[in-house]
Amino acid sequence: MKRQWLKLIIISIAIFFLMYQDGVFAEEIKPEAATERITAQLDKPSLKGGGTIMITGKAPEGKPVYVEVWSERKVRAARLDSEIDKETGKRPYIFYLTDEMPGFYNLLVPSVFSDALDEQRKLGRKWSVSALLRNTGATAAFEAPAKAKIDRYQTTLWASVVGSRGELLSPMTEFENKRRAMPLVKAKFRDLDVVFKATVEINPDGSFKAPIELPSNAPPGKYYVVAKIDKDIKSETLMFENFISFPQVYLGNAGRTINMFVPFLLTAAITTFGVIMGAGGGFILNPILVMMGLPHTVVAGTVMPTVLFSQGTGIYNYARIKFISFKVGITLGLAMVAGGFIGPKLTELITLAQYKFLFGIVLIILAALMFWQTTPKYLEKNKKEQAILKEFLRRAQEAKQKKMEGGK
Amino acid sequence: MKKLTVLLVVLFFIACLPFASLATELKFGLLPRLAEKEMIDGFTPLAKYLEKELGVKVTLVVPKDFDTWTKEAKAGAYDIAYTNPYLYVVVKKDVKDAEVIAIASEPEIGTKLYGTIIVKKDSPIKTIADLKGKTVAATDPGSAGAYLVQMLMLQKAGLKKDDVKVIFEKRRDQVAEAVLAGKAVAGFVRDDDVEKLKVGPDHFRRLGKSDPIPNWPIFIAKKMDPAMASKIKTAILKLKPGDLQSIKILAPARTDGFVPASDKDFAGMVEAAKAAGAY
C-alpha cells in the first residue's frame, strides 16, 4: 500500500515538474507584438542621363509594398479649380500653386493592381489621382507631393479671364494640403503612366523587387526612394544620384532635362523660315517645343525672348528704310504692355489642353486670313497694298545699292 | 410508424425553409452612404470574392436612402448587410437572428470611431456641462459619430437630452460654419473629421472625446443555414486589415479589412442611442 502511495507521489511530483517546466503556472506572458518592418536596398548608387535602378527588399508576408521615388529638384505646379462643387453647386475658382512639386515623382504599386491602373486609363483625361490611390490602397504611401507647401488664391471668373491669381487664402490643413496635392500631381505630370506603375513584384515570403525607371529627361541630382507598407511601416530612405552632361541641360522651371542640340538646330531652321514670312518664328517654335514635352507655361515664356533677336534685327532694318510709323507702333505697343502683363498669368491658369486648343484656333484663323489674302479676288481689291509692297521693294533695292556704292 | 416518418420528413423541410442556403443567391444590402454607382463599383470586388468563396451568386442591393435600407433590413430583404453601427443596433433590436460578423477597418482610422464636441477657440464654454440651455449643431439624427455619441457624452456630464437645442446641418463643414457663425455654440463631429474641416481645425477647441464605437459592421441579416453562415464568416474574416489580398478586394470600398466582432462591441452604441432617445 505504501509503495502505491509512493508511486503516486512520485508521479504527481513528476507531472507537477513537467507542468512547471511547461510554464503552466507561470504568469501569462504575452508575446511581444511582432515588429513589422520592411528593408530595402538599391542595386546601384547612381545613373547617368536616366536608366533603371532595381529596388529589392523584404516585407512581412502577405502585405502590400509601395515604392515612392522623388527627385530633390523641385518645380512649380499650378491648377485652377473651376469644376462645379458637388456640395455647393458652385464653381470655386480657386487657384492652387506650389513651387515645391518634385521634378520627378513615381509611385510604384504592387503588380496585382494593374487592373486598377487599367480602369483609370480607360477614363482618358478624366483619370483621378485620388481614385487611383484609393483603389490601390496607396493613399498613405503618397507623401512627397503631399508635403509640398501649396498656396491657394480665391479668384473669380473675370479675374481668371484677365489672368489674376486673386486673393491669397489662409493656409490649408495637412489633410487638405494632401488632398489638393493629388490634382496638382496630375496637372504637372498629366499622364497616369508617368507617375504610377504597377511593377512591384511581391513573393509569398514577403521579398519584393521593382525597377525604378528614370527617363532621359529626368532632372539631375539626388533621388529619394522609400518602400512602404502603410503610413507607419516604411524602409529607411534610400538615395541615388542622376548625372547629366552637355548637351543635356536641365531646365529648372520646366523640371526636366533636354538635349540642347535638337532645339538649337530646329530653331535655326524655323527662324530662317519665319523671317522669310516676316515673323519671329515663335509661332512655329512654340508647338514644337510643347511637343518635345516642355510645359506650355515655360514654352510660352521661353519663346518670347528668343523672338526678341529676330524682332530686333527686323526693327533695325525697317527703321533704315523708314517703314515704321512710331505713332501707331507706340500706341499698339502700349496695348502690348497690358497684354504682356495679363498673358503670362493667364497661361498659368489654363491647362495644356486649353492652351493647345486656343493656339490651334489662332493658327487656323491666321492661316485662313493668309490664304484669303493670296486669292486673286483679294489681290484685285487691294492694289494699294501691292503698290506698297512694290515701294518697299524699290526702297530696299535703293538701300542695298547705296550700301554697295558706299562700300566702294 | 410510417405516418410518423412522413411527418418528421415534412417537419425537417419546413424547418429548413427559412435558411438562405436553399437559395442560390445572397442579397447583400449596402447602406447608401455614397451614390448608387459608387457603392456598386466599390463593393463589386467583395461580391465577386464572396461568390467565389461561397459558391452562390451575391447580388448587391443599394436602396435609395437610409430609411429604405432600414425598412428592408428589418423586413428580411437582405441576407447579409453592411451599415453604420447605429443602424446595426436598430435592426438587431427587431431582427433577433441578425448576427454581426466583423467590423470594417479603414486605412486612416482603423476599426473604431470617436465623436467630439467642438467650440470656437475663444468660446466661454469650458466644459460639456456648460452647454446646458445652449444650441448645438450636429449632422444628422442617425449619425453615430456626429450626434449619438455626443448625446451620451452630454448624459455622462449630467445633462438631459432636452437640456440642449440641437440643429441638424447635414454635413460636417456646415456644422463647423454654424459654430463659427454663432448659430450654435458647439458642434458635434467625428473626431477624425476635425482635421478635415475646410475652414481648418485651428478655429476650434475640443470639449472632449467620446468613448470609441465600432466602425461599420458587416452582418448576417436574417435566419440562415448555420453552414452557410459559417462559410460567410470564414470568408469575411480571411480579409485581415492591411493584407494585400484584403486591399485588392476592399480598397474600392474605402476599407482595408475586417476584424471579428460580437454584439458586446456594440454595447456603447446602444447606450448612446438610448441617451439620444433613438433606440
CSV table of N, CA and C in Angstrom, one decimal, chain B residues 69-140:
chain,number,residue,atom,x,y,z
B,69,TRP,N,-33.3,51.5,-46.5
B,69,TRP,CA,-32.4,50.4,-46.1
B,69,TRP,C,-32.9,49.8,-44.8
B,70,THR,N,-33.2,50.6,-43.8
B,70,THR,CA,-33.6,50.2,-42.5
B,70,THR,C,-34.9,49.3,-42.6
B,71,LYS,N,-35.8,49.8,-43.4
B,71,LYS,CA,-37.1,49.1,-43.5
B,71,LYS,C,-36.9,47.7,-44.1
B,72,GLU,N,-36.1,47.7,-45.2
B,72,GLU,CA,-35.8,46.5,-45.9
B,72,GLU,C,-35.0,45.5,-45.1
B,73,ALA,N,-34.1,46.0,-44.3
B,73,ALA,CA,-33.3,45.2,-43.4
B,73,ALA,C,-34.1,44.5,-42.4
B,74,LYS,N,-35.0,45.3,-41.8
B,74,LYS,CA,-35.9,44.8,-40.8
B,74,LYS,C,-36.9,43.8,-41.4
B,75,ALA,N,-37.3,44.0,-42.6
B,75,ALA,CA,-38.2,43.1,-43.3
B,75,ALA,C,-37.6,41.8,-43.8
B,76,GLY,N,-36.3,41.7,-43.6
B,76,GLY,CA,-35.5,40.5,-44.0
B,76,GLY,C,-35.3,40.4,-45.5
B,77,ALA,N,-35.1,41.6,-46.1
B,77,ALA,CA,-34.9,41.6,-47.6
B,77,ALA,C,-33.4,41.3,-47.9
B,78,TYR,N,-32.5,41.4,-46.9
B,78,TYR,CA,-31.1,41.1,-47.2
B,78,TYR,C,-30.7,39.9,-46.4
B,79,ASP,N,-29.7,39.1,-47.0
B,79,ASP,CA,-29.1,38.0,-46.3
B,79,ASP,C,-27.9,38.5,-45.5
B,80,ILE,N,-27.1,39.3,-46.1
B,80,ILE,CA,-26.0,39.9,-45.4
B,80,ILE,C,-26.1,41.4,-45.7
B,81,ALA,N,-25.5,42.2,-44.7
B,81,ALA,CA,-25.7,43.7,-44.9
B,81,ALA,C,-24.5,44.4,-44.3
B,82,TYR,N,-24.3,45.6,-44.8
B,82,TYR,CA,-23.2,46.5,-44.3
B,82,TYR,C,-23.8,47.8,-44.0
B,83,THR,N,-23.6,48.3,-42.8
B,83,THR,CA,-24.2,49.5,-42.4
B,83,THR,C,-23.4,50.2,-41.3
B,84,ASN,N,-23.9,51.4,-40.9
B,84,ASN,CA,-23.2,52.1,-39.8
B,84,ASN,C,-23.6,51.4,-38.5
B,85,PRO,N,-22.8,51.7,-37.4
B,85,PRO,CA,-23.0,50.9,-36.2
B,85,PRO,C,-24.4,51.2,-35.5
B,86,TYR,N,-24.9,52.4,-35.7
B,86,TYR,CA,-26.2,52.8,-35.1
B,86,TYR,C,-27.3,52.0,-35.8
B,87,LEU,N,-27.3,51.9,-37.1
B,87,LEU,CA,-28.4,51.2,-37.8
B,87,LEU,C,-28.3,49.7,-37.6
B,88,TYR,N,-27.1,49.2,-37.3
B,88,TYR,CA,-27.0,47.8,-36.9
B,88,TYR,C,-27.8,47.5,-35.6
B,89,VAL,N,-27.5,48.4,-34.6
B,89,VAL,CA,-28.2,48.1,-33.3
B,89,VAL,C,-29.8,48.3,-33.5
B,90,VAL,N,-30.1,49.2,-34.4
B,90,VAL,CA,-31.6,49.4,-34.6
B,90,VAL,C,-32.2,48.2,-35.2
B,91,VAL,N,-31.5,47.6,-36.2
B,91,VAL,CA,-32.0,46.4,-36.9
B,91,VAL,C,-31.9,45.2,-36.0
B,92,LYS,N,-30.9,45.1,-35.2
B,92,LYS,CA,-30.7,44.0,-34.3
B,92,LYS,C,-31.8,43.9,-33.3
B,93,LYS,N,-32.3,45.1,-32.9
B,93,LYS,CA,-33.3,45.2,-31.9
B,93,LYS,C,-34.6,44.4,-32.4
B,94,ASP,N,-34.8,44.6,-33.7
B,94,ASP,CA,-36.0,43.9,-34.2
B,94,ASP,C,-35.8,42.6,-34.8
B,95,VAL,N,-34.6,42.4,-35.4
B,95,VAL,CA,-34.3,41.1,-36.0
B,95,VAL,C,-33.3,40.3,-35.2
B,96,LYS,N,-33.9,39.4,-34.4
B,96,LYS,CA,-33.1,38.7,-33.4
B,96,LYS,C,-32.1,37.8,-34.0
B,97,ASP,N,-32.4,37.3,-35.2
B,97,ASP,CA,-31.4,36.4,-35.9
B,97,ASP,C,-30.3,37.2,-36.6
B,98,ALA,N,-30.3,38.5,-36.6
B,98,ALA,CA,-29.2,39.2,-37.1
B,98,ALA,C,-27.9,39.0,-36.3
B,99,GLU,N,-26.8,38.8,-36.9
B,99,GLU,CA,-25.6,38.4,-36.2
B,99,GLU,C,-24.4,39.1,-36.8
B,100,VAL,N,-23.8,39.9,-36.0
B,100,VAL,CA,-22.6,40.6,-36.6
B,100,VAL,C,-21.4,39.7,-36.9
B,101,ILE,N,-20.8,39.9,-38.0
B,101,ILE,CA,-19.6,39.0,-38.3
B,101,ILE,C,-18.3,39.7,-38.0
B,102,ALA,N,-18.3,41.0,-38.5
B,102,ALA,CA,-17.0,41.7,-38.4
B,102,ALA,C,-17.2,43.2,-38.5
B,103,ILE,N,-16.2,43.9,-38.1
B,103,ILE,CA,-16.2,45.3,-38.2
B,103,ILE,C,-15.1,45.7,-39.2
B,104,ALA,N,-15.5,46.7,-40.0
B,104,ALA,CA,-14.6,47.1,-41.1
B,104,ALA,C,-13.4,48.0,-40.5
B,105,SER,N,-12.3,47.8,-41.1
B,105,SER,CA,-11.1,48.7,-40.8
B,105,SER,C,-10.9,49.6,-41.9
B,106,GLU,N,-10.7,50.9,-41.6
B,106,GLU,CA,-10.4,51.9,-42.7
B,106,GLU,C,-8.9,52.3,-42.6
B,107,PRO,N,-8.3,52.6,-43.7
B,107,PRO,CA,-6.9,52.9,-43.7
B,107,PRO,C,-6.5,54.0,-42.7
B,108,GLU,N,-7.3,55.1,-42.6
B,108,GLU,CA,-7.0,56.2,-41.8
B,108,GLU,C,-7.3,56.1,-40.3
B,109,ILE,N,-8.5,55.4,-40.1
B,109,ILE,CA,-8.9,55.4,-38.7
B,109,ILE,C,-9.0,54.0,-38.0
B,110,GLY,N,-8.8,53.0,-38.8
B,110,GLY,CA,-8.8,51.6,-38.2
B,110,GLY,C,-10.3,51.1,-38.0
B,111,THR,N,-10.5,50.5,-36.8
B,111,THR,CA,-11.8,49.8,-36.6
B,111,THR,C,-12.7,50.6,-35.6
B,112,LYS,N,-12.2,51.7,-35.1
B,112,LYS,CA,-13.0,52.5,-34.1
B,112,LYS,C,-13.2,53.9,-34.6
B,113,LEU,N,-14.4,54.4,-34.2
B,113,LEU,CA,-14.7,55.8,-34.4
B,113,LEU,C,-14.9,56.5,-33.1
B,114,TYR,N,-14.6,57.8,-33.1
B,114,TYR,CA,-14.7,58.6,-31.9
B,114,TYR,C,-15.5,59.9,-32.3
B,115,GLY,N,-16.3,60.3,-31.4
B,115,GLY,CA,-17.0,61.6,-31.6
B,115,GLY,C,-16.4,62.7,-30.8
B,116,THR,N,-16.6,63.9,-31.2
B,116,THR,CA,-16.0,65.0,-30.4
B,116,THR,C,-17.0,66.2,-30.4
B,117,ILE,N,-16.9,67.1,-29.4
B,117,ILE,CA,-17.7,68.3,-29.4
B,117,ILE,C,-16.7,69.5,-29.6
B,118,ILE,N,-17.0,70.3,-30.6
B,118,ILE,CA,-16.1,71.4,-30.8
B,118,ILE,C,-16.8,72.7,-30.5
B,119,VAL,N,-16.0,73.7,-30.0
B,119,VAL,CA,-16.5,75.0,-29.7
B,119,VAL,C,-15.5,76.0,-30.3
B,120,LYS,N,-15.9,77.2,-30.5
B,120,LYS,CA,-14.9,78.2,-31.0
B,120,LYS,C,-13.7,78.3,-30.0
B,121,LYS,N,-12.6,78.6,-30.6
B,121,LYS,CA,-11.4,78.6,-29.7
B,121,LYS,C,-11.5,79.6,-28.5
B,122,ASP,N,-12.1,80.7,-28.8
B,122,ASP,CA,-12.3,81.7,-27.7
B,122,ASP,C,-13.6,81.6,-27.0
B,123,SER,N,-14.3,80.5,-27.1
B,123,SER,CA,-15.6,80.3,-26.5
B,123,SER,C,-15.5,80.3,-25.0
B,124,PRO,N,-16.5,80.9,-24.3
B,124,PRO,CA,-16.5,80.9,-22.9
B,124,PRO,C,-16.9,79.5,-22.3
B,125,ILE,N,-17.4,78.6,-23.2
B,125,ILE,CA,-17.8,77.3,-22.8
B,125,ILE,C,-16.5,76.5,-22.5
B,126,LYS,N,-16.4,76.0,-21.3
B,126,LYS,CA,-15.2,75.3,-20.9
B,126,LYS,C,-15.5,73.8,-20.7
B,127,THR,N,-16.7,73.4,-20.3
B,127,THR,CA,-17.0,72.0,-20.1
B,127,THR,C,-18.3,71.6,-20.8
B,128,ILE,N,-18.5,70.3,-20.9
B,128,ILE,CA,-19.7,69.9,-21.6
B,128,ILE,C,-20.9,70.3,-20.8
B,129,ALA,N,-20.8,70.4,-19.5
B,129,ALA,CA,-21.9,70.8,-18.6
B,129,ALA,C,-22.4,72.2,-18.9
B,130,ASP,N,-21.4,73.0,-19.4
B,130,ASP,CA,-21.7,74.4,-19.8
B,130,ASP,C,-22.7,74.6,-20.9
B,131,LEU,N,-22.9,73.5,-21.6
B,131,LEU,CA,-23.8,73.5,-22.8
B,131,LEU,C,-25.2,73.6,-22.4
B,132,LYS,N,-25.5,73.4,-21.2
B,132,LYS,CA,-26.9,73.4,-20.7
B,132,LYS,C,-27.7,74.7,-21.2
B,133,GLY,N,-28.8,74.5,-21.9
B,133,GLY,CA,-29.6,75.6,-22.3
B,133,GLY,C,-29.1,76.2,-23.6
B,134,LYS,N,-28.0,75.6,-24.2
B,134,LYS,CA,-27.5,76.2,-25.4
B,134,LYS,C,-27.9,75.4,-26.7
B,135,THR,N,-27.6,76.1,-27.8
B,135,THR,CA,-27.9,75.4,-29.1
B,135,THR,C,-26.6,74.8,-29.6
B,136,VAL,N,-26.8,73.5,-30.0
B,136,VAL,CA,-25.6,72.8,-30.6
B,136,VAL,C,-26.0,72.3,-32.0
B,137,ALA,N,-24.9,72.2,-32.9
B,137,ALA,CA,-25.2,71.7,-34.2
B,137,ALA,C,-24.6,70.3,-34.4
B,138,ALA,N,-25.4,69.5,-35.1
B,138,ALA,CA,-25.0,68.1,-35.4
B,138,ALA,C,-25.3,67.8,-36.9
B,139,THR,N,-24.8,66.7,-37.4
B,139,THR,CA,-25.0,66.5,-38.8
B,139,THR,C,-26.4,65.9,-39.0
B,140,ASP,N,-26.7,64.8,-38.4
B,140,ASP,CA,-27.9,64.0,-38.7
B,140,ASP,C,-28.4,63.2,-37.5
